[in-house]
Every structure is written in C-alpha cells, then in structure tokens.
XYZ file of C-alpha atoms in Angstrom:
473
model
C 63.907 -60.910 35.214
C 60.289 -61.943 35.615
C 58.101 -62.772 32.489
C 56.007 -59.605 31.775
C 52.336 -59.554 30.967
C 51.964 -56.415 28.656
C 49.397 -54.083 28.592
C 48.204 -51.123 26.488
C 48.404 -47.721 27.635
C 45.229 -45.520 26.856
C 44.014 -42.247 28.612
C 47.015 -42.143 30.645
C 46.528 -45.738 32.324
C 47.764 -49.234 31.621
C 44.819 -51.299 30.770
C 44.313 -55.049 29.945
C 43.538 -55.588 26.165
C 40.024 -56.907 25.294
C 41.582 -58.924 22.424
C 41.941 -62.896 23.660
C 44.922 -63.503 21.220
C 48.473 -63.240 22.614
C 51.944 -63.006 21.366
C 55.303 -64.041 22.958
C 57.979 -61.507 23.109
C 61.439 -63.246 22.568
C 65.088 -62.297 23.612
C 66.977 -62.570 20.186
C 70.148 -63.315 22.070
C 68.635 -66.220 23.959
C 65.540 -67.362 22.306
C 63.599 -67.189 25.479
C 60.295 -65.903 25.907
C 60.448 -62.734 27.943
C 56.896 -61.241 27.729
C 53.344 -61.868 26.666
C 52.025 -59.130 24.514
C 48.228 -58.877 23.569
C 46.834 -58.643 20.201
C 44.318 -55.551 20.373
C 41.218 -55.834 18.717
C 38.788 -53.446 17.492
C 37.292 -52.424 20.845
C 40.756 -51.560 22.353
C 41.635 -49.426 19.326
C 38.183 -47.755 19.648
C 38.991 -46.974 23.087
C 42.692 -45.590 22.226
C 41.045 -43.437 19.494
C 38.417 -42.279 21.682
C 40.970 -41.101 24.605
C 42.885 -39.215 22.003
C 40.056 -37.872 20.403
C 38.957 -36.436 23.869
C 42.117 -34.963 24.462
C 42.561 -33.115 21.244
C 40.961 -30.094 21.699
C 42.668 -28.851 24.791
C 45.958 -29.889 23.229
C 45.280 -28.265 20.267
C 44.548 -25.074 22.266
C 47.709 -25.428 24.134
C 50.140 -22.679 23.086
C 53.314 -23.542 21.552
C 55.310 -22.503 24.235
C 53.271 -25.056 26.585
C 54.015 -27.643 24.085
C 57.559 -26.852 24.241
C 57.744 -26.888 27.932
C 55.952 -30.671 27.795
C 58.347 -32.031 25.292
C 61.428 -30.550 27.141
C 60.111 -32.171 30.363
C 59.677 -35.623 28.472
C 63.321 -35.126 27.319
C 64.535 -34.765 30.929
C 62.246 -37.624 31.880
C 63.812 -39.959 29.142
C 67.080 -39.289 30.229
C 66.086 -39.954 34.087
C 64.705 -43.100 32.957
C 67.593 -44.128 30.564
C 68.460 -47.335 32.702
C 64.837 -48.802 32.457
C 64.450 -47.940 28.938
C 67.845 -49.726 27.862
C 66.905 -52.800 29.807
C 63.382 -52.914 28.225
C 64.736 -52.699 24.972
C 67.809 -54.955 25.574
C 65.274 -57.508 26.330
C 63.537 -57.195 22.874
C 66.195 -56.294 20.578
C 69.621 -57.830 21.988
C 71.341 -54.577 20.826
C 74.242 -53.654 23.078
C 73.185 -51.690 26.064
C 75.730 -49.066 25.271
C 74.141 -48.383 21.842
C 70.831 -48.086 23.023
C 71.872 -45.656 25.730
C 73.936 -43.369 23.459
C 72.253 -43.805 20.125
C 68.548 -43.950 21.189
C 68.126 -42.667 24.632
C 70.553 -39.865 24.686
C 69.961 -38.837 20.770
C 66.381 -39.368 21.321
C 66.294 -36.767 24.156
C 68.290 -34.347 22.034
C 65.678 -34.706 18.963
C 62.804 -34.236 21.362
C 64.478 -30.942 22.491
C 64.689 -29.885 18.865
C 60.937 -30.481 18.318
C 60.399 -28.574 21.402
C 61.771 -25.531 19.695
C 60.200 -26.469 16.388
C 56.774 -26.237 18.306
C 57.622 -22.571 18.299
C 58.620 -22.007 14.983
C 55.514 -22.499 12.582
C 56.199 -21.065 9.079
C 53.920 -19.756 6.472
C 53.132 -16.950 4.126
C 53.172 -13.336 5.461
C 49.630 -11.985 5.811
C 48.701 -9.388 2.908
C 46.250 -7.849 0.620
C 46.361 -10.078 -2.553
C 42.884 -8.904 -3.556
C 41.794 -5.126 -3.025
C 39.931 -4.468 0.178
C 40.626 -7.986 1.283
C 43.401 -9.316 3.842
C 44.602 -12.934 3.662
C 46.310 -14.887 6.170
C 47.623 -18.632 6.551
C 47.005 -20.737 9.715
C 48.863 -23.935 10.356
C 46.922 -26.231 12.193
C 47.172 -29.813 13.807
C 45.651 -32.273 11.928
C 43.892 -33.981 14.862
C 44.230 -37.575 15.925
C 47.285 -39.476 14.038
C 47.972 -43.112 14.258
C 51.484 -44.324 13.922
C 53.130 -47.723 13.501
C 56.862 -48.141 14.422
C 59.135 -50.965 13.315
C 61.296 -53.280 15.307
C 64.989 -51.931 14.415
C 64.935 -48.948 16.508
C 61.943 -49.378 18.684
C 62.543 -46.239 20.986
C 64.216 -43.904 18.395
C 61.248 -44.593 15.790
C 58.672 -43.719 18.385
C 60.556 -40.307 19.173
C 60.693 -39.676 15.652
C 56.934 -40.198 15.193
C 55.803 -38.393 18.429
C 58.104 -35.402 18.566
C 56.843 -33.635 15.362
C 53.231 -34.752 16.048
C 53.072 -33.425 19.469
C 55.038 -30.334 18.532
C 52.246 -29.494 15.930
C 49.468 -30.158 18.726
C 48.282 -33.662 17.551
C 47.326 -36.366 19.674
C 48.381 -39.899 19.052
C 47.621 -43.683 18.742
C 50.828 -45.640 18.324
C 51.377 -49.331 17.699
C 54.795 -50.359 18.285
C 56.257 -53.554 16.608
C 54.995 -56.761 18.112
C 58.441 -58.140 18.769
C 59.871 -54.946 20.529
C 57.105 -53.323 22.404
C 58.723 -52.923 26.061
C 60.692 -49.747 25.523
C 57.702 -47.999 24.073
C 55.615 -49.046 27.028
C 58.316 -47.527 29.331
C 58.335 -44.336 27.167
C 54.312 -44.339 27.657
C 54.793 -44.592 31.456
C 57.393 -41.572 31.462
C 54.659 -39.424 29.920
C 52.520 -39.379 32.754
C 52.491 -36.119 34.506
C 54.153 -34.758 31.501
C 51.634 -34.987 28.850
C 47.807 -34.550 29.472
C 46.057 -38.093 29.693
C 44.688 -39.357 26.205
C 47.464 -37.249 24.316
C 49.777 -40.153 23.774
C 48.320 -43.657 23.607
C 49.774 -47.101 23.017
C 48.020 -50.351 21.742
C 49.985 -53.637 21.042
C 49.438 -56.207 18.685
C 50.423 -57.595 15.277
C 49.720 -56.646 11.552
C 46.030 -57.051 11.976
C 45.973 -54.446 14.905
C 47.936 -52.045 12.398
C 45.441 -52.551 10.160
C 42.564 -51.526 12.477
C 44.643 -48.460 13.405
C 44.943 -47.483 9.820
C 41.189 -48.430 8.606
C 40.011 -46.359 11.752
C 37.737 -43.360 10.667
C 39.413 -41.059 13.408
C 42.855 -40.488 12.399
C 43.444 -37.815 9.836
C 46.966 -38.928 9.208
C 48.426 -42.435 9.387
C 52.357 -42.436 9.683
C 54.313 -45.783 9.171
C 57.910 -46.773 9.243
C 58.248 -50.364 7.800
C 58.273 -52.541 4.699
C 57.191 -51.609 1.255
C 54.585 -54.301 1.722
C 53.179 -52.651 4.899
C 53.422 -49.067 3.081
C 51.112 -50.359 0.143
C 48.863 -51.617 2.792
C 48.791 -48.459 4.604
C 48.533 -46.275 1.324
C 45.633 -48.268 0.217
C 43.843 -48.254 3.521
C 44.295 -44.407 3.644
C 43.124 -43.890 -0.033
C 39.782 -45.521 1.091
C 39.555 -43.205 3.770
C 40.926 -40.064 2.174
C 43.369 -40.125 4.844
C 46.795 -38.662 4.398
C 49.624 -41.272 4.726
C 53.554 -40.692 5.882
C 55.520 -43.600 4.708
C 59.206 -44.459 5.598
C 59.758 -47.674 3.766
C 63.451 -48.779 3.830
C 66.530 -48.508 1.443
C 69.210 -49.946 -0.336
C 72.148 -47.591 0.025
C 74.820 -47.286 -2.603
C 78.247 -46.296 -1.470
C 80.347 -44.982 -4.459
C 84.209 -45.161 -3.879
C 86.649 -43.316 -6.121
C 90.164 -44.326 -6.397
C 91.397 -41.125 -4.705
C 90.440 -41.820 -0.948
C 92.267 -43.695 1.736
C 91.113 -47.347 0.874
C 91.791 -48.736 4.365
C 89.891 -45.689 6.133
C 87.149 -45.607 3.695
C 86.578 -49.582 4.103
C 86.702 -49.155 7.953
C 84.047 -46.493 7.700
C 81.849 -48.169 5.334
C 81.864 -51.369 7.317
C 80.773 -49.750 10.174
C 78.099 -48.143 8.209
C 77.085 -51.545 6.847
C 77.262 -53.398 10.208
C 75.883 -51.018 12.571
C 72.841 -52.533 14.403
C 73.381 -55.748 12.360
C 72.659 -53.837 9.312
C 69.081 -53.544 10.463
C 68.806 -50.020 9.237
C 67.258 -48.392 6.581
C 70.252 -46.175 5.521
C 72.817 -48.796 6.027
C 75.525 -49.072 3.449
C 74.413 -52.067 1.428
C 76.058 -51.763 -1.941
C 79.500 -50.796 -2.595
C 80.331 -49.465 -6.128
C 84.069 -49.018 -6.384
C 86.349 -47.950 -9.352
C 87.607 -50.916 -11.054
C 91.411 -49.628 -10.731
C 91.218 -50.130 -6.822
C 88.336 -52.888 -6.957
C 90.694 -55.804 -5.922
C 92.396 -53.575 -3.054
C 89.356 -52.378 -1.608
C 87.529 -55.552 -1.543
C 90.584 -56.948 0.412
C 90.202 -53.757 2.797
C 86.596 -54.602 3.355
C 87.237 -57.967 4.159
C 89.717 -57.106 6.943
C 87.425 -54.576 8.343
C 84.559 -57.173 8.351
C 86.605 -59.853 10.125
C 87.711 -57.390 12.769
C 84.065 -56.867 13.543
C 82.827 -58.406 16.462
C 79.519 -60.053 16.945
C 77.701 -62.384 19.524
C 76.411 -62.185 22.877
C 79.728 -60.973 24.243
C 80.876 -57.536 26.011
C 82.618 -55.973 23.169
C 80.179 -56.939 20.440
C 80.170 -54.110 17.739
C 76.472 -55.501 17.006
C 73.899 -57.832 18.292
C 71.582 -60.345 16.898
C 68.914 -60.414 14.071
C 65.696 -59.225 15.386
C 63.626 -62.470 15.124
C 63.844 -66.018 13.966
C 61.843 -65.203 10.857
C 63.908 -62.334 9.940
C 67.040 -64.541 10.632
C 65.915 -67.149 8.044
C 65.250 -64.524 5.365
C 68.975 -63.202 5.823
C 70.390 -66.567 5.669
C 67.977 -67.481 2.533
C 69.357 -64.429 0.621
C 73.087 -65.380 1.256
C 72.641 -69.337 0.881
C 70.693 -68.436 -2.335
C 73.395 -66.440 -3.904
C 73.992 -67.187 -7.788
C 77.024 -69.196 -8.619
C 78.824 -66.270 -9.970
C 78.729 -64.166 -6.641
C 81.630 -65.096 -4.046
C 81.087 -64.874 -0.400
C 84.750 -63.292 0.551
C 84.094 -63.390 4.257
C 81.059 -64.328 6.741
C 77.811 -65.776 5.519
C 77.151 -68.028 8.548
C 75.635 -67.920 11.779
C 77.601 -66.962 14.906
C 76.990 -69.256 18.134
C 74.720 -71.979 18.672
C 71.997 -69.851 20.435
C 70.430 -66.554 19.409
C 70.121 -64.865 15.920
C 73.441 -63.785 15.352
C 74.976 -63.594 11.689
C 78.441 -62.884 10.791
C 79.564 -59.771 8.983
C 79.423 -60.708 5.278
C 81.220 -59.371 2.174
C 79.929 -60.646 -1.166
C 81.880 -59.853 -4.460
C 81.014 -60.409 -8.076
C 77.707 -59.714 -7.876
C 75.374 -58.347 -10.897
C 73.114 -55.495 -11.015
C 69.929 -57.817 -11.479
C 70.905 -60.258 -8.494
C 68.364 -60.211 -5.750
C 71.054 -59.481 -3.423
C 71.278 -56.254 -5.149
C 68.126 -55.327 -5.815
C 66.247 -56.375 -2.618
C 66.573 -54.997 0.956
C 68.357 -57.894 3.051
C 68.420 -55.771 6.172
C 71.518 -57.672 7.694
C 75.059 -57.328 8.067
C 75.769 -58.162 4.310
C 77.616 -55.899 1.942
C 77.943 -56.386 -1.818
C 80.655 -55.054 -4.013
C 80.455 -54.057 -7.851
C 82.928 -52.336 -10.077
C 82.608 -49.255 -12.406
C 84.692 -47.785 -15.226
C 82.895 -44.580 -15.629
C 80.932 -41.892 -13.666
C 77.676 -42.657 -15.698
C 78.157 -46.238 -15.026
C 78.524 -45.746 -11.342
C 75.294 -43.412 -11.326
C 73.472 -46.077 -13.394
C 74.335 -48.756 -10.702
C 73.747 -46.687 -7.677
C 70.333 -45.415 -8.969
C 69.356 -48.784 -10.626
C 67.082 -50.049 -7.638
C 63.620 -49.543 -6.601
C 64.642 -47.921 -3.027
C 65.879 -44.218 -2.878
C 66.422 -43.391 0.544
C 70.061 -42.590 1.240
C 73.396 -42.788 -0.517
C 77.238 -41.835 -0.088
C 79.971 -40.845 -2.290
C 83.525 -41.155 -1.403
C 86.233 -38.806 -3.166
C 88.752 -36.128 -2.654
C 87.622 -34.360 -5.695
C 84.949 -31.409 -5.096
C 83.556 -31.422 -8.922
C 82.769 -35.215 -8.557
C 81.342 -34.894 -5.146
C 78.963 -32.069 -6.334
C 78.267 -33.957 -9.358
C 76.996 -37.099 -7.401
C 75.142 -35.003 -4.969
C 73.069 -33.588 -7.757
C 72.802 -36.978 -9.544
C 72.449 -39.421 -6.988
C 68.488 -40.190 -6.757
C 68.192 -40.779 -3.237
C 66.705 -38.414 -0.136
C 70.094 -38.293 1.342
C 73.276 -37.987 -0.027
C 76.685 -38.203 2.311
C 79.982 -36.909 1.111
C 82.942 -39.076 2.586
C 80.653 -40.418 5.281
C 77.735 -42.528 5.605
C 74.877 -42.880 8.343
C 75.193 -39.707 10.606
C 71.800 -38.057 11.142
C 71.019 -34.612 12.629
C 67.522 -33.603 14.164
C 67.786 -30.455 12.222
C 67.908 -32.148 8.673
C 65.270 -34.031 7.184
C 65.281 -38.097 6.680
C 63.099 -39.525 3.873
C 63.254 -40.807 0.468
C 61.860 -41.226 -2.950
C 60.492 -44.111 -5.132
C 59.589 -47.086 -3.085
C 61.331 -45.808 0.091
C 58.181 -43.860 0.533
C 57.242 -40.085 1.045
C 57.049 -37.545 4.083
C 60.004 -36.787 6.276
C 61.117 -37.579 9.526
C 63.040 -35.257 11.910
C 63.801 -31.494 11.005
C 61.256 -28.803 10.777
C 59.766 -30.556 7.441
C 58.407 -33.212 9.513
C 56.352 -31.011 11.635
C 55.221 -29.490 8.591
C 53.834 -33.045 7.597
C 51.919 -33.099 10.824
C 50.087 -29.951 10.113
C 47.302 -28.815 7.617
C 47.091 -25.346 6.167
C 43.850 -22.964 6.335
C 43.686 -19.771 4.569
C 41.695 -17.076 6.453
C 40.337 -13.987 4.144
C 38.652 -10.982 5.863
C 37.019 -8.088 4.197
C 38.150 -4.431 5.258
C-alpha cells in the first residue's frame, strides 16, 4: 500500500491544509508509517466553518423527507464502500477486518437508516391556547454549524454516531477525527459526494491543537466530543467561554456484578468477551468484576480459563487486535506493571509478540477499591475482580468510581435484577448481558462520563433548539 498524503475535506472537495506541521499515521500491527496527516491551522478551520455556514441555510430548509432520503443514500453508499472503509481503518487501528465490516460498517449503515427515520419524527408539545386569545406552538429547529471531535477506538462508528443525528436535525458539520485514525473518516467524506450538498459535511485533520481551534471558533453553536475526561473538561471550558452547548461522552469504568445463581462458566465467557472486545478499547467495556464471595474463587478460575482461550496478535483468528498507539500501549503496560503488592495477576500482563502494540488478555484479582487499576480507566484488555458479601456492598463497590456510563448485573433472580437496575448509578444497566447497543436506545452516562446522548431520538433532540411561537387571535 503506498504511503498516503492526507488532505482535508472542505466544501465537497479534498484540499491541502495550510498548516505546515504534519503527523505520521502508524499501523499499530506493524509500527510502520502508513500515511502523513496535516495539522490544520486556523485558516483551515476558518475555511471549513465558512463552508458549513454557507451550506446551512439550504440544508436547514431541506424537508425532513429530503434529509431522510440523503441519509438512506449515505447508508447505501457505506455498504457499497465497505471494502475501502475496512482497508482504510485496518491500516490505522489494526482491528480485525471482520470486526470493522460487521460492527462498524454494517451496524453503522443500520444506524444511519435509523436516523433517516428519526429525521421525520420531531416531537414537542401540541399547540394550544394556554392564555386566552393566544395560540402557542413549539418549533424544533437545527442549531446551525456543529463542531465534532471523534476518538480512535471506533473511528467510523463514532463519526456516524456524531453525524447521523446532526444531519437528521438539519445541522451542518465540521468534524475532526483522531490524529492516529483519520483515514476511514476521509473515505466516509468521499462517500458523501453526490449524497450531501457541498459544505454540509467537512473534515479537518490535526491534533489536539486543531481540536481546540474547532471548539474555540465563534461559528459552532454546539461542540460534541467523544474522548477523555481531560479533553471533555477542555471542551466544556471553551464552550463556557463562548456560551456554546457541549455534548460530552467521556469514557467509563463499567462494573459487572455477578451473583452465585448464574452459570459461572457461561457468564465468565460472556464477561471476558465484553472485557476484551476491541482490546478493551471501549468506554462500555466490562472492566470491574464484583462477584459474590461464595463463588469468587470458582469465578476467577473461570475468567482465567476464558481469558487464556482468547486470541490476540496479528493472526487470522484473533479476537482482538493491538492497542492503538505507542503512548497508549505504554500507559496500559504501566497500569499493570505498577500494581500494588496485594494485587495478583492471574493471567496475562505481558506484551504479545515483538512487533505491534498487542497486549495479552489480563485478569487481576485481590484488588482494593482505592487501587488506581480500579478507579482509573485503563482502556485495555484488563479485567479486575473484587468480592462482595451483601447487596449493599456490591452497590457501593460498583458505584464507587467517578465514571457512570455502563454497568451490568448477572442473576436469575428478578427482584435482585430490578433492584440493581434501579440503584446502579450508570447511564446503561444490562441484565445478564454486557455491551450490546441498539440504535433506538440512548447511549450516554452521568458524573465524569459526561452528558448528552448518542444514538436514539434523544441524540437528535440534543442537536436541536426549541423555539416558542405565540400568535394573537
């Protein structure tokens, strides 16, 4: 594959960036440089914002059925371009190609079709006479230009989660993908040609400095980001300065509460899959097993067996691929190598192979609630285990972190499941499963996992503003 020189996508055209700085894009399987990306500067961001601003009036006036037609056409284009999307993303993430095709391209097309339908389902109060002689109605309108920043763990999927509701609501977009995984987003941009009017969707490449230019720019009415807590704080601070709305999805530390009445082997297999899928680089990944003391030892043994049967590496039958980049790989290694003496690595805890950022599926037992490995987002194939004696203790352990995105409870007892669904302080609670997502259901958390919802009609609402219209009789 030839070395790619990447360009921005502005006003329906690929254009060279004005910024002189560049970044190497590295294949995490081989550690080879596969592309050079520009670091877009203020003039590049200005151009993208101007293109989006110029396209907004016509796109705003496009009927919901017209926006639906465009989104349906984009979903078809996504499926037709699956091979190109998979190859581009595989170069940047090292994810298994089958995973990209099934979990990002195919699922992404389905999610776009959901948003195509949602474009025609605006909701609000019924109009009526709430004051004598006056009729009130509510208009739900697009915000205008929105700035969006996407992460490297699921580059295509996260772009679709951002653009789907924004386009359905009638907004125009300037999006910056992660500097380590830009290529599938650029293929997506090319697929929008002839489907979306020029300027409705724009892509600028760069690093965190470019992202800051987007969030600080006066044009966007909303900034949406999926990323770290640090990045979310920066966006929220910048948004406050400009009185912009912000939409933050910032990660998680999902607990898995396991009761003694479940099938331990089957549950361990399901939990390890939810922990190690995409190398654990998933904000909803199972990260903290909290298991009843009566079955703790047996369940740890079952987790170890399931982990040791999980394959990684640059091989055909790998369940997951490499960590995304050298810096992140070093952080995961440091998190495990820096464990306190009381913690026990039951399996894993080492690099796989000599080339690439592959890390073995890892089970860590005997951890304590205040250990960094329990409190901090590792974002790698690492699963910790703690024991509990009472329901209240399980809830205290599960809720006792700063993140609040996703969680699960595993039990055959209906009353227990309902209590934990109520009392787990997370934006999603799965019962006897962990990690499935549906386009029709909201994704988003509480506390330092951020605010705002992806997927579902709630995400479309996030990309709208409400106007009250009152007329005298």
